Short mmCIF file of C-alpha atoms and ligand atoms in Angstrom, two decimals:
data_model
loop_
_atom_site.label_atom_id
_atom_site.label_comp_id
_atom_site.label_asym_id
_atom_site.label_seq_id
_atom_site.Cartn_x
_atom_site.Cartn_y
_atom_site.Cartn_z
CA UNK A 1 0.00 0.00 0.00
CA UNK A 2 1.24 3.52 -0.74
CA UNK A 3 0.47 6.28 1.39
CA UNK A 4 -1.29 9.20 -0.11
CA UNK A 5 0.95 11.52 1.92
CA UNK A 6 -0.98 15.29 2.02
CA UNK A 7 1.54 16.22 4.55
CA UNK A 8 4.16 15.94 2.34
CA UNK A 9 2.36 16.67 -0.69
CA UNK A 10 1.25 19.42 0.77
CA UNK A 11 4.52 20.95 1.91
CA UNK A 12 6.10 20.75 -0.97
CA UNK A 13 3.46 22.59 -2.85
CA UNK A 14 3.11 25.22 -0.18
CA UNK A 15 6.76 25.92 -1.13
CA UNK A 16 6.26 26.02 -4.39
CA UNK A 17 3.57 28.97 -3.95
CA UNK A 18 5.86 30.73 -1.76
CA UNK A 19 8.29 31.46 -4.23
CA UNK A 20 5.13 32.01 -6.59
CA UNK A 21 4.27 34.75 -4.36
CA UNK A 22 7.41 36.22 -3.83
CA UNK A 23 8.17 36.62 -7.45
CA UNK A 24 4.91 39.20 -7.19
CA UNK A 25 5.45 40.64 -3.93
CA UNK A 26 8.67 42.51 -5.40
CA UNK A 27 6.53 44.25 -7.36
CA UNK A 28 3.12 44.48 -5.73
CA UNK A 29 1.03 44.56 -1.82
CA UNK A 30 0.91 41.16 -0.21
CA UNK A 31 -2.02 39.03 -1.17
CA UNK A 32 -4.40 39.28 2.10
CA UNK A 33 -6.73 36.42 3.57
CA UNK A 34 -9.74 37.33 6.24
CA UNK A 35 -10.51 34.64 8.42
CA UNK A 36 -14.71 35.19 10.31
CA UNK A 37 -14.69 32.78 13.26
CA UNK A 38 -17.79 33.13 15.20
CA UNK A 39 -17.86 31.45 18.70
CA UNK A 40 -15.82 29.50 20.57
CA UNK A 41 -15.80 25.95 18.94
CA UNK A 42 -12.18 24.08 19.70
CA UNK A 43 -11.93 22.36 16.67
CA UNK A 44 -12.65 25.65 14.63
CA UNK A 45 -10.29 27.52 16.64
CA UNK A 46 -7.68 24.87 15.55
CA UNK A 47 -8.58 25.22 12.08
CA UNK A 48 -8.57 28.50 12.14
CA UNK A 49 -5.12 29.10 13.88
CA UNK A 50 -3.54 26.16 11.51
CA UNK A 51 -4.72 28.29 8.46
CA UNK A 52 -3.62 31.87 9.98
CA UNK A 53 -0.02 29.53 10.32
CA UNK A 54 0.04 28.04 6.67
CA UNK A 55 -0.69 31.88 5.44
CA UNK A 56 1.86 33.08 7.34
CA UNK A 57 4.75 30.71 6.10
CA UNK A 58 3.19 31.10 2.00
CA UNK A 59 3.53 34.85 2.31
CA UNK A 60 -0.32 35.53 2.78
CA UNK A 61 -1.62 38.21 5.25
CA UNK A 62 -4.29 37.18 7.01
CA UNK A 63 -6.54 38.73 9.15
CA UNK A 64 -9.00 36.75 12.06
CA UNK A 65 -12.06 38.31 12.94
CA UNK A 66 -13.44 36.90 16.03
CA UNK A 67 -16.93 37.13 16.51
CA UNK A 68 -18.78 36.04 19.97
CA UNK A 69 -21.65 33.66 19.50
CA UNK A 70 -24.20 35.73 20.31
CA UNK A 71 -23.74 38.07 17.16
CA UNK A 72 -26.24 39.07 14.38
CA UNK A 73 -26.38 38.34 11.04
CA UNK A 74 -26.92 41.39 10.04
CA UNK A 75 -23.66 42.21 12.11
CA UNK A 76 -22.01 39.67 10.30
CA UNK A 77 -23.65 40.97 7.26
CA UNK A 78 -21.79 44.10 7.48
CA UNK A 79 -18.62 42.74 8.69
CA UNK A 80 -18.65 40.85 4.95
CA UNK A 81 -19.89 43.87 3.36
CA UNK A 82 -16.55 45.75 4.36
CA UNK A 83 -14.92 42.97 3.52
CA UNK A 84 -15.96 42.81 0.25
CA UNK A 85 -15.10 46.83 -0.49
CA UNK A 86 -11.78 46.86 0.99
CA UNK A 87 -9.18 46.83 -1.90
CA UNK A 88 -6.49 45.26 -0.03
CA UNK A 89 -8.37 41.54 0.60
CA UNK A 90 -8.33 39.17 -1.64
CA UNK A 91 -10.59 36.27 -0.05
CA UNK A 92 -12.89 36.08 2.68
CA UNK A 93 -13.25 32.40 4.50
CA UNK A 94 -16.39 32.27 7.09
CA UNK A 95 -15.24 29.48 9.19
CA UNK A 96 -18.10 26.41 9.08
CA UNK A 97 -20.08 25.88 11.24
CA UNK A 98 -21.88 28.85 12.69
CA UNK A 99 -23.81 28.91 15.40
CA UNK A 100 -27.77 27.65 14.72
CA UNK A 101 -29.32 31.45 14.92
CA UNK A 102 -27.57 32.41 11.74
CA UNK A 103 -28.02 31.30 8.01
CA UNK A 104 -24.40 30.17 6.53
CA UNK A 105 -25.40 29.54 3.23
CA UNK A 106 -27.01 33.08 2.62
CA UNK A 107 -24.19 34.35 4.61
CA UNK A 108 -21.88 32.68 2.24
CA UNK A 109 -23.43 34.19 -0.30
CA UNK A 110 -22.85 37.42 0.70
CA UNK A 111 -19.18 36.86 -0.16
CA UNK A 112 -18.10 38.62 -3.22
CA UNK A 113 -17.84 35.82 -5.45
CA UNK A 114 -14.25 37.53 -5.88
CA UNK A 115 -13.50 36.65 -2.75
CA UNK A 116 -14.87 33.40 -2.23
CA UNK A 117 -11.40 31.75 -1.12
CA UNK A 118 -13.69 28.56 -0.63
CA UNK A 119 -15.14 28.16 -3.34
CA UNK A 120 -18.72 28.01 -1.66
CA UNK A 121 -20.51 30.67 -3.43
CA UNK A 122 -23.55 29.72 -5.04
CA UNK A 123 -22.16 31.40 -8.51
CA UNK A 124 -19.06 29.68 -7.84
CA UNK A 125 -20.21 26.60 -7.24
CA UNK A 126 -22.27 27.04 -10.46
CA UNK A 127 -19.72 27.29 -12.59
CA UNK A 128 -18.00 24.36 -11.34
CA UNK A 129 -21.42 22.27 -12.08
CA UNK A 130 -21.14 24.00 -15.89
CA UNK A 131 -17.41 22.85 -16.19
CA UNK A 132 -16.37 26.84 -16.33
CA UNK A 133 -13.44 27.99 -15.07
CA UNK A 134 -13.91 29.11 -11.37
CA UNK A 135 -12.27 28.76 -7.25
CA UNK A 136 -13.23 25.22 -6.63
CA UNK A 137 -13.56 24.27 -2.89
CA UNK A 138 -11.02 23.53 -1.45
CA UNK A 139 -11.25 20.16 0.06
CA UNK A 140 -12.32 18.75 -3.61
CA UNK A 141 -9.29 20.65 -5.01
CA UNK A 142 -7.12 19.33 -2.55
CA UNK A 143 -8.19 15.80 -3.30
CA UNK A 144 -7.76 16.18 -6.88
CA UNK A 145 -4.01 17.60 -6.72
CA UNK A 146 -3.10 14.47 -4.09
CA UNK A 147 -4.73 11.88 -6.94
CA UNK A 148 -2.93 13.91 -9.21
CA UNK A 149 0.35 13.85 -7.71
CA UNK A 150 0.60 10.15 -7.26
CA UNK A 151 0.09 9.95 -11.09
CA UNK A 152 -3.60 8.02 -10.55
CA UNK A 153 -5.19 7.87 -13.32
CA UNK A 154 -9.37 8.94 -12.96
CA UNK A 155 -10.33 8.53 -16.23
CA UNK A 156 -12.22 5.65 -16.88
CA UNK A 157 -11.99 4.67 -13.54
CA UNK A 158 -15.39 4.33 -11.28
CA UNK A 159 -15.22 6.36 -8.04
CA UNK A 160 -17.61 5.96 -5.14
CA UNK A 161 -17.94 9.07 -2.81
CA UNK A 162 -19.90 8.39 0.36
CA UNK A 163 -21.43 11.62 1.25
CA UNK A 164 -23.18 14.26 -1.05
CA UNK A 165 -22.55 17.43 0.93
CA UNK A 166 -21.73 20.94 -0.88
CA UNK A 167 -18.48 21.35 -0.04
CA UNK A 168 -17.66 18.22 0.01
CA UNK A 169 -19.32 15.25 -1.59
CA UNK A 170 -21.13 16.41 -4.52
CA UNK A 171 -18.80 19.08 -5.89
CA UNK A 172 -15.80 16.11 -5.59
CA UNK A 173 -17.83 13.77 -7.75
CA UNK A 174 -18.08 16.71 -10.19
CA UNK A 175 -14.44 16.64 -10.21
CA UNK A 176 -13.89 13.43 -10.72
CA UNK A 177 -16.55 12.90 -13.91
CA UNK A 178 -14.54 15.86 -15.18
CA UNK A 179 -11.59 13.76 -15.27
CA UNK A 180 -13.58 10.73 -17.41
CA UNK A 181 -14.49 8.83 -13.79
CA UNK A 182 -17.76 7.46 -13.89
CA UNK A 183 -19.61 8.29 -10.47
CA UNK A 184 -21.57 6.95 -7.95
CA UNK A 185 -22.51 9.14 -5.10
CA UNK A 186 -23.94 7.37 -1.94
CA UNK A 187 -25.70 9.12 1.42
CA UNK A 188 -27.55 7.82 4.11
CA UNK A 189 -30.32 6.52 2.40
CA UNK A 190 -28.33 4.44 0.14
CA UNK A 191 -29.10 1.19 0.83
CA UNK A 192 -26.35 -1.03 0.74
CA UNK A 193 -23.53 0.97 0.99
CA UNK A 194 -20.92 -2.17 0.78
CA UNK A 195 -22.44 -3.27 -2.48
CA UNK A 196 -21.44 0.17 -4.11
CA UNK A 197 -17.93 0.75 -1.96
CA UNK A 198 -17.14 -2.79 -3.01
CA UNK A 199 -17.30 -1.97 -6.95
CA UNK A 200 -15.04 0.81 -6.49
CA UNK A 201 -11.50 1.80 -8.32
CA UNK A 202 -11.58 4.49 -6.50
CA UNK A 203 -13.37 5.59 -2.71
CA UNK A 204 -13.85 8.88 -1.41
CA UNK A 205 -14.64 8.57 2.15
CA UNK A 206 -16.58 11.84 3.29
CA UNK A 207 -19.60 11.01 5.47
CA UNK A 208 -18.37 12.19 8.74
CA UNK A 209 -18.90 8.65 10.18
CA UNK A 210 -16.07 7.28 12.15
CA UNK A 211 -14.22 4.42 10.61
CA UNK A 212 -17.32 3.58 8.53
CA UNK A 213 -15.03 1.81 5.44
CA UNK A 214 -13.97 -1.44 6.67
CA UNK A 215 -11.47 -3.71 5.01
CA UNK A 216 -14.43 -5.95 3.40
CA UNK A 217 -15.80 -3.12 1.72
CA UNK A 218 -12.95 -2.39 -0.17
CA UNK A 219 -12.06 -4.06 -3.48
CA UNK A 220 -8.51 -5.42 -3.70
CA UNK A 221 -5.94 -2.86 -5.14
CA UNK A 222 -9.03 0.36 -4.79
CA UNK A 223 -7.61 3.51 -3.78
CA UNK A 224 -9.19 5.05 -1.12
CA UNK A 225 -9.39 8.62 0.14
CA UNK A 226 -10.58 9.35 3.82
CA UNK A 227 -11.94 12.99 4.39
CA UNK A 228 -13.46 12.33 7.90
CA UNK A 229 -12.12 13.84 10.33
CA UNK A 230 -13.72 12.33 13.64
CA UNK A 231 -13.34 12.26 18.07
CA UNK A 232 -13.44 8.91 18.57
CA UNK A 233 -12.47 7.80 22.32
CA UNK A 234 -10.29 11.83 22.41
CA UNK A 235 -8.30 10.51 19.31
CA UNK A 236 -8.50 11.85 15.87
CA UNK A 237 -9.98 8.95 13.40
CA UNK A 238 -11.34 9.36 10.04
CA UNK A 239 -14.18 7.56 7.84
CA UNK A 240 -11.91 5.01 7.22
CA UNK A 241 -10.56 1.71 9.43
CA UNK A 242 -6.88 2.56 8.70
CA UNK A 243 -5.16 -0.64 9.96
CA UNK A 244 -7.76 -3.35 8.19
CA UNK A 245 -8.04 -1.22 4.48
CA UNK A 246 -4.20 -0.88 4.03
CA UNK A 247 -4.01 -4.87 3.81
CA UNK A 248 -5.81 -3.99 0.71
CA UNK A 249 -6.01 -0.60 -0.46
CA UNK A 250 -3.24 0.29 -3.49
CA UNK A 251 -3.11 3.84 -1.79
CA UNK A 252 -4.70 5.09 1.00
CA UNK A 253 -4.38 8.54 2.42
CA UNK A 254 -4.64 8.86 6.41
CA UNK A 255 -6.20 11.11 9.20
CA UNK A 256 -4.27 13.40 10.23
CA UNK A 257 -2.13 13.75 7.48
CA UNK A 258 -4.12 13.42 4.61
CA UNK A 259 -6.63 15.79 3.47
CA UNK A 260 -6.79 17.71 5.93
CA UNK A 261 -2.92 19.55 4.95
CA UNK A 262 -4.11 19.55 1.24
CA UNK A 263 -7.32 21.67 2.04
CA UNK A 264 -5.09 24.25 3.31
CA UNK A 265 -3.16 24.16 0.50
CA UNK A 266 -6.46 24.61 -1.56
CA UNK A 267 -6.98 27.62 0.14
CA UNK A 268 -4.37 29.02 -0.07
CA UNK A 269 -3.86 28.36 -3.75
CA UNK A 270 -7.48 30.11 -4.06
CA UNK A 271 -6.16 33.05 -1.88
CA UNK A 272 -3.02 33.32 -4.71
CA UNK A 273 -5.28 32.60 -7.55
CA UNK A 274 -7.86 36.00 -6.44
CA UNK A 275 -5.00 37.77 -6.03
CA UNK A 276 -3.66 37.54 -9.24
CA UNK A 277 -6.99 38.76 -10.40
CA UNK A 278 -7.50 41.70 -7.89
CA UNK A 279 -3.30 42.65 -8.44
CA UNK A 280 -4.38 42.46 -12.73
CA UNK A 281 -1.42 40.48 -14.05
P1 NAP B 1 -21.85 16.55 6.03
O1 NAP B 1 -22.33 17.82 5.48
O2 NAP B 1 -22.32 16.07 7.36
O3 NAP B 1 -22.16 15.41 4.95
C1 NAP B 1 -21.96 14.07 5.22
C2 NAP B 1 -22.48 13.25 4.07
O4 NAP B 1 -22.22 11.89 4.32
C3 NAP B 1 -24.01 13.39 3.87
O5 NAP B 1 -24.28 13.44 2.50
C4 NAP B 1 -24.55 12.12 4.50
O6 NAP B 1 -25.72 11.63 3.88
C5 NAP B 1 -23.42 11.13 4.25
N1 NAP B 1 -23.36 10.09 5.27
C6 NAP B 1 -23.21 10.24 6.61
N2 NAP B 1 -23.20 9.05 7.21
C7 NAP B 1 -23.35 8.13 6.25
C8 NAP B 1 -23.44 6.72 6.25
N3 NAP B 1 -23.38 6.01 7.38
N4 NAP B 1 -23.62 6.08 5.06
C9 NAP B 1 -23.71 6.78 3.90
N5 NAP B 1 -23.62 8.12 3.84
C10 NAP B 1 -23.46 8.79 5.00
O7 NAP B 1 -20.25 16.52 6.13
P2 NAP B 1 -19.13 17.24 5.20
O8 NAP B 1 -19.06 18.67 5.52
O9 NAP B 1 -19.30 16.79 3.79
O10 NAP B 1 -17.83 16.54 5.79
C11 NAP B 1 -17.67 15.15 5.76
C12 NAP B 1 -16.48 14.75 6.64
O11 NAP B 1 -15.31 15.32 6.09
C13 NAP B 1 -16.55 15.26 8.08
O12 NAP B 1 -15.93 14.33 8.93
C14 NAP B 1 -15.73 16.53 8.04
O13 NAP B 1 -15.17 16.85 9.30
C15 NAP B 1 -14.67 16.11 7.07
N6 NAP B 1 -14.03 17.23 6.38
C16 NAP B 1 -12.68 17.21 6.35
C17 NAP B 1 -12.02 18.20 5.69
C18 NAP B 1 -10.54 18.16 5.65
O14 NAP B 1 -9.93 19.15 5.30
N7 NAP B 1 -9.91 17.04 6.00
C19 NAP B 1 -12.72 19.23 5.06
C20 NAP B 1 -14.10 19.21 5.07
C21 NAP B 1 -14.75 18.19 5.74
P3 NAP B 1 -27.12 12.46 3.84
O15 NAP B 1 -26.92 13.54 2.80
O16 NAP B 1 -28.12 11.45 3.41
O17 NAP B 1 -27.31 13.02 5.21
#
């Protein structure tokens, strides 16, 4: 079994943008990232501080606004709203989720599509359904560049992606069909879920289930992607039993270590890719 190393992966292409960015920073402002957090969640807060650190060593200001829980939405309206005008920011991230009293997808919405370092925005995500050039989110994104750096080949190959979210699921199945896969998308009403993840070449993993894919699931030789990032017992697990599927996975990617690095890396190749746009080169 290979390991689908984002870690690495990741590092290596954060360095790569770094000198990317340098090359314009001779010449031109820093490209600028604002972070909304709203509340107090701990595993937010640790995304959000990992993020403000991977800007920081690309060359990407970044800027945290730190909203209690108790806010509006019109206050957070307006907080995007400035956002949006001020010249010097080139994406806008609302950290996911928000408390229940607000509305995150008309909230996300609100995001200059300009902006939308995400790729969440209903426009955005639009294009991406139409096959036009656009920011794609980043967790799909990041998936795609770790298939793509191992040299896997998607086309012709038939994926199964457990889990049909927005930012997740659906918009990485899109990917994939783009790249000749043929697609099966499964969700909790599917009804035999080992029947589909059993046919697959290749699994994405993104229900948010703890170790849901279990070695007899998985057809000899599949590769298999795990999203899921889970508490299980206080330890970090994802969607995926890690020590059964690597007797027969052909790669497998692991949690922490996997995604999770290469979603940052998304984002911040988003953040670079609306700067180049706001900066006009
Ligand atoms: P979500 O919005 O909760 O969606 C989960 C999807 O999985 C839903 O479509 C759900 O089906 C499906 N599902 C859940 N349990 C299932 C089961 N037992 N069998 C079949 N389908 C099932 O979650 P998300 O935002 O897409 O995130 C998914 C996971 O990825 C989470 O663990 C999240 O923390 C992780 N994540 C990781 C990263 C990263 O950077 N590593 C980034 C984003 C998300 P229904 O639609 O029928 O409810």
């Amino acid at each position: 079994m290979i390991l689908l190393d984002g870690k690495n992966v990741a590092k290596e292409r954060n360095l790569a943008l770094k000198e990317n960015i340098e090359t314009y920073t001779k010449t031109h402002r820093e490209p600028q990232l604002a972070i909304i957090l709203i509340g107090d969640n701990p595993a937010s807060i640790s995304y959000v501080t990992g993020k403000g650190k991977a800007c920081k060593l690309v060359g990407i200001k970044h800027i945290l606004h730190h909203l209690e829980d108790t806010v509006t939405e019109d206050e957070v309206a307006s907080l995007i709203e400035n956002l949006n005008q001020d010249d010097s920011i080139d994406g806008i991230l609302l950290q996911l989720p928000i408390p229940k009293h607000l509305n995150d997808s008309k909230l996300i919405d609100m995001i200059s599509r300009d902006k939308d370092a995400d790729g969440f925005h209903v426009v955005n995500q639009g294009y991406l359904y139409q096959k036009k050039p656009t920011i794609y989110p980043a967790t799909p994104k990041g998936i795609i560049s770790l298939l793509e750096h191992y040299n896997i080949q998607i086309s012709s190959k038939h994926a199964v992606i457990v889990g049909r979210s927005n930012i997740v699921g659906f918009p990485v199945a899109r990917l994939l069909m783009d790249r000749g896969a043929t697609i099966t998308v499964c969700h909790r009403q599917t009804k035999d879920l080992s029947y589909h993840t059993k046919q697959a070449d290749i699994i994405i993993a993104s229900a948010g289930t703890p170790l849901l894919i279990k070695k007899e699931m998985v057809k000899e030789g599949a590769i298999v992607v795990d999203v899921g990032v889970n508490r299980l017992e206080g330890k970090l697990v994802g969607d995926v039993c890690f020590d059964e599927v690597k007797e027969v996975a052909s790669y497998l990617s692991p949690v922490p270590g996997g995604v999770g690095p290469m979603t940052i890396n998304a984002l911040l190749e988003n953040t670079f890719e609306l700067y180049l746009k706001h900066i006009k080169v």
